Amino acid sequence: MVCAAKKSGTIVYDPQPIDLEDVELTENMIELREAIAENAHDVWAAARINEGWTVGLVRDDDKKQHPDLIPYADLPDSEKQYDRDMAMNTIKLVRKLGYDFVKHSNKELQRLLINKLRAQEEIYHCKKCGASVFKWQLYCDQCGNKLENNDFCN
């Protein structure tokens, strides 16, 4: 149970997360963890980009710049670890609560679904540097170029 008590006019928060130390992940779940971590990063990055944030060498809230506004694959492992830990703890909690994950072995179905999802988001290229970009991006991840409608090519 989470406890909150007033102390000197402020609320003291006492987080008490569920103990997940006894939950082990199978190889499939570790693969799932990485997929969830990457997607979580992409969701975060898409939200920041839509708010006008751009990639920068250091985080600057006033300029809306953040060094992690790059593809997940390009992040250093130290930065990926936050997303991995959140994904792993979520998977462990789901398991601890009695749920399970089933990976279907239909590789053809998986391939079709992945291709369908990818087709929903057309990939373009930045005219300045040739990097792959999505139409919704405001800036190119590679060169930082602000992307206008005429800055894309298929």
Coordinates of N, CA and C in Angstrom, one line a residue:
M1 N 0.8 -1.2 0.0 CA 0.0 0.0 0.0 C 0.9 1.2 0.0
V2 N 0.5 2.3 -0.7 CA 1.2 3.5 -0.8 C 0.7 4.4 0.3
C3 N 1.7 4.9 1.1 CA 1.3 5.7 2.2 C 1.6 7.2 1.9
A4 N 0.7 8.1 2.3 CA 1.0 9.5 2.2 C 0.7 10.1 3.6
A5 N 1.6 10.9 4.1 CA 1.4 11.5 5.4 C 1.8 12.9 5.3
K6 N 1.2 13.8 6.0 CA 1.6 15.2 6.1 C 2.7 15.4 7.1
K7 N 3.8 16.0 6.7 CA 4.9 16.3 7.5 C 5.3 17.7 7.3
S8 N 5.2 18.6 8.2 CA 5.6 20.0 8.1 C 4.9 20.6 6.9
G9 N 3.6 20.3 6.7 CA 2.9 20.9 5.6 C 3.1 20.3 4.2
T10 N 3.9 19.3 4.1 CA 4.1 18.7 2.8 C 3.7 17.2 2.9
I11 N 3.4 16.7 1.8 CA 3.0 15.3 1.7 C 4.2 14.4 1.5
V12 N 4.4 13.4 2.3 CA 5.6 12.5 2.2 C 5.1 11.3 1.5
Y13 N 5.7 11.0 0.4 CA 5.3 9.8 -0.4 C 6.2 8.7 -0.1
D14 N 5.6 7.5 0.2 CA 6.4 6.3 0.5 C 6.1 5.2 -0.5
P15 N 6.7 5.2 -1.6 CA 6.4 4.2 -2.6 C 6.7 2.8 -2.1
Q16 N 5.8 1.9 -2.4 CA 6.0 0.5 -2.0 C 5.6 -0.4 -3.2
P17 N 6.5 -0.5 -4.2 CA 6.2 -1.4 -5.3 C 6.2 -2.8 -4.9
I18 N 5.4 -3.6 -5.7 CA 5.3 -5.0 -5.5 C 6.7 -5.6 -5.8
D19 N 7.1 -6.6 -4.9 CA 8.4 -7.2 -5.0 C 8.4 -8.2 -6.2
L20 N 9.2 -8.0 -7.2 CA 9.3 -8.7 -8.4 C 10.5 -9.6 -8.5
E21 N 11.3 -9.7 -7.4 CA 12.6 -10.4 -7.5 C 12.5 -11.8 -7.8
D22 N 11.3 -12.5 -7.5 CA 11.2 -13.9 -7.7 C 10.7 -14.2 -9.1
V23 N 10.4 -13.2 -9.9 CA 9.8 -13.5 -11.2 C 11.0 -13.6 -12.2
E24 N 11.1 -14.7 -12.9 CA 12.1 -14.9 -13.9 C 11.5 -14.7 -15.3
L25 N 12.3 -14.2 -16.2 CA 11.9 -14.0 -17.6 C 12.5 -15.1 -18.5
T26 N 11.7 -15.6 -19.4 CA 12.2 -16.6 -20.4 C 12.8 -15.9 -21.5
E27 N 13.5 -16.6 -22.4 CA 14.2 -15.9 -23.5 C 13.2 -15.1 -24.4
N28 N 12.0 -15.7 -24.6 CA 10.9 -15.0 -25.4 C 10.5 -13.7 -24.7
M29 N 10.5 -13.7 -23.4 CA 10.1 -12.5 -22.6 C 11.2 -11.4 -22.7
I30 N 12.5 -11.8 -22.7 CA 13.6 -10.9 -22.9 C 13.5 -10.2 -24.3
E31 N 13.1 -11.0 -25.3 CA 12.9 -10.5 -26.6 C 11.7 -9.5 -26.6
L32 N 10.7 -9.8 -25.9 CA 9.5 -8.9 -25.7 C 9.9 -7.7 -25.0
R33 N 10.7 -7.8 -24.0 CA 11.2 -6.7 -23.2 C 11.9 -5.6 -24.1
E34 N 12.7 -6.1 -25.0 CA 13.4 -5.2 -25.9 C 12.5 -4.5 -26.9
A35 N 11.5 -5.3 -27.4 CA 10.5 -4.7 -28.3 C 9.7 -3.6 -27.6
I36 N 9.3 -3.9 -26.3 CA 8.5 -2.9 -25.6 C 9.4 -1.7 -25.3
A37 N 10.6 -1.9 -24.9 CA 11.5 -0.8 -24.6 C 11.7 0.1 -25.8
E38 N 11.9 -0.5 -27.0 CA 12.0 0.3 -28.2 C 10.8 1.1 -28.5
N39 N 9.6 0.4 -28.4 CA 8.4 1.1 -28.6 C 8.1 2.2 -27.6
A40 N 8.4 2.0 -26.4 CA 8.3 3.1 -25.4 C 9.1 4.3 -25.7
H41 N 10.3 4.0 -26.2 CA 11.2 5.2 -26.6 C 10.6 5.9 -27.8
D42 N 10.1 5.1 -28.7 CA 9.5 5.8 -29.9 C 8.2 6.6 -29.5
V43 N 7.4 6.1 -28.6 CA 6.2 6.8 -28.2 C 6.6 8.1 -27.5
W44 N 7.6 8.0 -26.6 CA 8.2 9.2 -25.9 C 8.7 10.2 -26.9
A45 N 9.5 9.7 -27.9 CA 10.2 10.6 -28.9 C 9.1 11.3 -29.8
A46 N 8.1 10.5 -30.2 CA 7.1 11.1 -31.1 C 6.3 12.2 -30.4
A47 N 6.0 12.0 -29.1 CA 5.3 13.0 -28.3 C 6.2 14.2 -28.2
R48 N 7.5 14.1 -27.9 CA 8.3 15.3 -27.8 C 8.4 16.0 -29.1
I49 N 8.6 15.3 -30.2 CA 8.7 15.9 -31.5 C 7.5 16.6 -31.9
N50 N 6.3 16.0 -31.6 CA 5.1 16.7 -31.8 C 4.9 18.0 -31.0
E51 N 5.6 18.1 -29.8 CA 5.6 19.2 -29.0 C 6.6 20.3 -29.4
G52 N 7.3 20.0 -30.5 CA 8.3 20.9 -31.0 C 9.7 20.7 -30.5
W53 N 10.0 19.6 -29.8 CA 11.3 19.3 -29.4 C 12.2 18.9 -30.5
T54 N 13.5 19.1 -30.4 CA 14.4 18.7 -31.5 C 15.6 18.0 -30.8
V55 N 16.4 17.4 -31.6 CA 17.6 16.7 -31.0 C 18.6 17.8 -30.7
G56 N 19.4 17.7 -29.6 CA 20.4 18.6 -29.2 C 21.5 17.9 -28.5
L57 N 22.6 18.5 -28.3 CA 23.8 17.9 -27.7 C 23.5 17.6 -26.2
V58 N 22.7 18.5 -25.6 CA 22.4 18.4 -24.1 C 20.9 18.8 -24.0
R59 N 20.3 18.3 -22.9 CA 18.9 18.6 -22.7 C 18.8 20.1 -22.3
D60 N 17.9 20.8 -23.0 CA 17.7 22.2 -22.7 C 16.1 22.4 -22.8
D61 N 15.5 22.5 -21.7 CA 14.0 22.6 -21.7 C 13.6 23.9 -22.3
D62 N 14.3 25.0 -22.2 CA 13.9 26.3 -22.8 C 13.9 26.2 -24.3
K63 N 15.0 25.6 -24.8 CA 15.1 25.5 -26.3 C 14.4 24.2 -26.8
K64 N 13.8 23.4 -25.9 CA 13.2 22.2 -26.3 C 14.1 21.3 -27.1
Q65 N 15.3 21.0 -26.5 CA 16.2 20.1 -27.2 C 16.6 19.0 -26.2
H66 N 16.8 17.8 -26.8 CA 17.1 16.6 -26.0 C 18.0 15.7 -26.8
P67 N 19.1 15.2 -26.2 CA 20.0 14.4 -26.9 C 19.5 13.0 -27.3
D68 N 18.4 12.6 -26.6 CA 17.9 11.2 -26.8 C 16.8 11.2 -27.9
L69 N 16.6 12.3 -28.6 CA 15.6 12.3 -29.7 C 16.2 11.7 -31.0
I70 N 16.7 10.5 -30.9 CA 17.3 9.8 -32.0 C 16.7 8.4 -31.9
P71 N 16.9 7.6 -33.0 CA 16.3 6.2 -33.0 C 16.9 5.4 -31.8
Y72 N 16.0 4.5 -31.3 CA 16.4 3.7 -30.2 C 17.7 2.9 -30.4
A73 N 17.9 2.4 -31.7 CA 19.1 1.7 -32.0 C 20.3 2.5 -31.9
D74 N 20.2 3.8 -32.0 CA 21.4 4.7 -31.9 C 21.7 5.2 -30.5
L75 N 20.8 4.9 -29.5 CA 21.0 5.3 -28.2 C 22.2 4.5 -27.6
P76 N 23.0 5.0 -26.7 CA 24.0 4.2 -26.0 C 23.2 3.3 -25.0
D77 N 23.8 2.2 -24.7 CA 23.1 1.2 -23.8 C 22.7 1.8 -22.4
S78 N 23.5 2.8 -22.0 CA 23.2 3.4 -20.7 C 21.8 4.1 -20.8
E79 N 21.5 4.7 -21.9 CA 20.2 5.3 -22.1 C 19.1 4.3 -22.4
K80 N 19.4 3.3 -23.1 CA 18.4 2.2 -23.3 C 17.9 1.5 -22.1
Q81 N 18.8 1.5 -21.1 CA 18.5 0.8 -19.8 C 17.3 1.2 -19.1
Y82 N 17.0 2.5 -19.2 CA 15.8 3.1 -18.5 C 14.5 2.4 -19.1
D83 N 14.5 2.4 -20.4 CA 13.3 1.8 -21.1 C 13.3 0.3 -20.9
R84 N 14.4 -0.4 -20.9 CA 14.5 -1.8 -20.6 C 14.0 -2.2 -19.2
D85 N 14.4 -1.4 -18.2 CA 14.0 -1.6 -16.9 C 12.5 -1.5 -16.7
M86 N 11.9 -0.4 -17.3 CA 10.5 -0.2 -17.2 C 9.8 -1.3 -17.9
A87 N 10.2 -1.8 -19.1 CA 9.6 -2.9 -19.8 C 9.7 -4.1 -19.0
M88 N 10.9 -4.4 -18.5 CA 11.1 -5.7 -17.7 C 10.2 -5.7 -16.5
N89 N 10.1 -4.6 -15.8 CA 9.3 -4.6 -14.5 C 7.8 -4.7 -14.9
T90 N 7.4 -4.1 -16.0 CA 6.0 -4.3 -16.4 C 5.7 -5.7 -16.7
I91 N 6.6 -6.4 -17.5 CA 6.4 -7.8 -17.8 C 6.4 -8.7 -16.6
K92 N 7.3 -8.4 -15.7 CA 7.3 -9.1 -14.4 C 6.1 -8.9 -13.6
L93 N 5.5 -7.7 -13.5 CA 4.3 -7.5 -12.8 C 3.1 -8.2 -13.4
V94 N 3.0 -8.2 -14.7 CA 2.0 -8.9 -15.4 C 2.1 -10.4 -15.0
R95 N 3.3 -11.0 -15.1 CA 3.5 -12.4 -14.7 C 3.1 -12.6 -13.2
K96 N 3.5 -11.8 -12.3 CA 3.3 -11.9 -10.9 C 1.8 -11.9 -10.6
L97 N 1.0 -11.1 -11.4 CA -0.4 -11.0 -11.3 C -1.2 -12.2 -11.8
G98 N -0.4 -13.1 -12.4 CA -1.0 -14.4 -12.9 C -1.3 -14.4 -14.4
Y99 N -0.9 -13.4 -15.1 CA -1.1 -13.5 -16.5 C 0.1 -14.1 -17.2
D100 N 0.0 -14.5 -18.4 CA 1.1 -15.0 -19.2 C 1.1 -14.5 -20.6
F101 N 2.2 -14.6 -21.2 CA 2.4 -14.2 -22.6 C 2.6 -15.4 -23.5
V102 N 2.0 -15.4 -24.6 CA 2.1 -16.5 -25.5 C 2.6 -16.0 -26.9
K103 N 3.8 -16.5 -27.3 CA 4.3 -16.1 -28.6 C 3.9 -17.1 -29.6
H104 N 3.1 -16.6 -30.6 CA 2.6 -17.5 -31.6 C 3.8 -17.8 -32.6
S105 N 3.8 -19.0 -33.0 CA 5.0 -19.4 -33.9 C 4.7 -19.2 -35.3
N106 N 3.6 -18.6 -35.7 CA 3.3 -18.4 -37.1 C 4.1 -17.2 -37.6
K107 N 5.3 -17.5 -38.1 CA 6.2 -16.5 -38.6 C 5.7 -15.7 -39.8
E108 N 4.9 -16.4 -40.6 CA 4.3 -15.7 -41.8 C 3.3 -14.7 -41.3
L109 N 2.5 -15.0 -40.3 CA 1.5 -14.1 -39.8 C 2.3 -12.9 -39.1
Q110 N 3.3 -13.2 -38.4 CA 4.1 -12.1 -37.8 C 4.7 -11.2 -38.8
R111 N 5.2 -11.7 -39.9 CA 5.8 -10.9 -41.0 C 4.7 -10.0 -41.6
L112 N 3.6 -10.6 -41.9 CA 2.5 -9.9 -42.5 C 2.0 -8.7 -41.6
L113 N 1.9 -9.0 -40.3 CA 1.5 -7.9 -39.4 C 2.5 -6.8 -39.3
I114 N 3.8 -7.2 -39.2 CA 4.8 -6.2 -39.1 C 4.8 -5.3 -40.4
N115 N 4.7 -6.0 -41.6 CA 4.7 -5.2 -42.8 C 3.5 -4.3 -42.9
K116 N 2.3 -4.8 -42.4 CA 1.1 -4.0 -42.4 C 1.3 -2.7 -41.5
L117 N 1.9 -2.9 -40.4 CA 2.1 -1.8 -39.5 C 3.1 -0.8 -40.1
R118 N 4.2 -1.3 -40.7 CA 5.2 -0.4 -41.4 C 4.6 0.3 -42.5
A119 N 3.6 -0.3 -43.3 CA 3.0 0.3 -44.4 C 2.1 1.5 -44.0
Q120 N 1.6 1.5 -42.8 CA 0.8 2.6 -42.3 C 1.6 3.9 -42.1
E121 N 2.9 3.8 -42.0 CA 3.7 4.9 -41.8 C 4.7 4.9 -42.9
E122 N 4.4 5.7 -43.9 CA 5.4 5.8 -45.1 C 6.7 6.4 -44.6
I123 N 7.7 5.8 -45.1 CA 9.1 6.3 -44.8 C 9.6 7.2 -46.0
Y124 N 10.1 8.4 -45.7 CA 10.6 9.3 -46.6 C 12.1 9.5 -46.4
H125 N 12.7 10.3 -47.2 CA 14.1 10.6 -47.0 C 14.3 12.1 -46.9
C126 N 15.2 12.5 -46.1 CA 15.5 14.0 -46.0 C 16.3 14.3 -47.2
K127 N 15.9 15.4 -47.9 CA 16.6 15.8 -49.1 C 18.1 16.3 -48.8
K128 N 18.3 16.8 -47.6 CA 19.6 17.3 -47.2 C 20.6 16.3 -47.0
C129 N 20.3 15.2 -46.3 CA 21.3 14.2 -45.9 C 20.9 12.8 -46.4
G130 N 19.7 12.6 -46.8 CA 19.2 11.2 -47.3 C 18.8 10.3 -46.2
A131 N 18.7 10.7 -44.9 CA 18.3 9.9 -43.8 C 16.8 9.5 -43.9
S132 N 16.5 8.3 -43.5 CA 15.1 7.9 -43.4 C 14.4 8.7 -42.4
V133 N 13.2 9.3 -42.7 CA 12.4 10.1 -41.8 C 10.9 9.7 -42.0
F134 N 10.1 10.0 -41.0 CA 8.7 9.8 -41.2 C 8.1 11.2 -41.5
K135 N 6.9 11.1 -42.2 CA 6.3 12.4 -42.7 C 5.9 13.3 -41.5
W136 N 5.6 12.7 -40.3 CA 5.2 13.5 -39.2 C 6.4 14.2 -38.4
Q137 N 7.6 13.8 -38.8 CA 8.8 14.4 -38.1 C 8.9 15.9 -38.5
L138 N 9.3 16.7 -37.5 CA 9.5 18.1 -37.7 C 11.0 18.3 -38.1
Y139 N 11.9 17.5 -37.6 CA 13.3 17.6 -37.8 C 13.9 16.3 -38.2
C140 N 15.0 16.3 -39.0 CA 15.7 15.1 -39.4 C 16.6 14.7 -38.2
D141 N 16.5 13.4 -37.8 CA 17.3 12.9 -36.7 C 18.8 13.0 -36.9
Q142 N 19.1 12.8 -38.2 CA 20.6 12.7 -38.6 C 21.2 14.1 -38.7
C143 N 20.6 15.0 -39.4 CA 21.3 16.3 -39.7 C 20.7 17.4 -38.9
G144 N 19.5 17.2 -38.3 CA 18.8 18.3 -37.6 C 18.1 19.3 -38.5
N145 N 18.0 19.0 -39.8 CA 17.4 19.9 -40.7 C 15.9 20.0 -40.4
K146 N 15.3 21.2 -40.3 CA 13.9 21.3 -40.2 C 13.2 20.8 -41.4
L147 N 12.2 19.9 -41.3 CA 11.6 19.3 -42.5 C 10.3 20.0 -42.8
E148 N 10.3 20.6 -44.0 CA 9.1 21.2 -44.6 C 8.5 20.2 -45.6
N149 N 7.4 20.5 -46.1 CA 6.7 19.6 -47.1 C 7.6 19.3 -48.3
N150 N 8.4 20.2 -48.7 CA 9.2 20.0 -49.9 C 10.6 19.4 -49.6
D151 N 10.8 19.1 -48.3 CA 12.1 18.5 -47.9 C 12.1 17.0 -47.9
F152 N 11.1 16.4 -48.4 CA 11.0 14.9 -48.4 C 11.1 14.4 -49.8
C153 N 11.6 13.2 -49.9 CA 11.5 12.5 -51.2 C 11.3 11.0 -50.8
N154 N 10.6 10.3 -51.7 CA 10.4 8.8 -51.4 C 11.6 8.0 -51.9

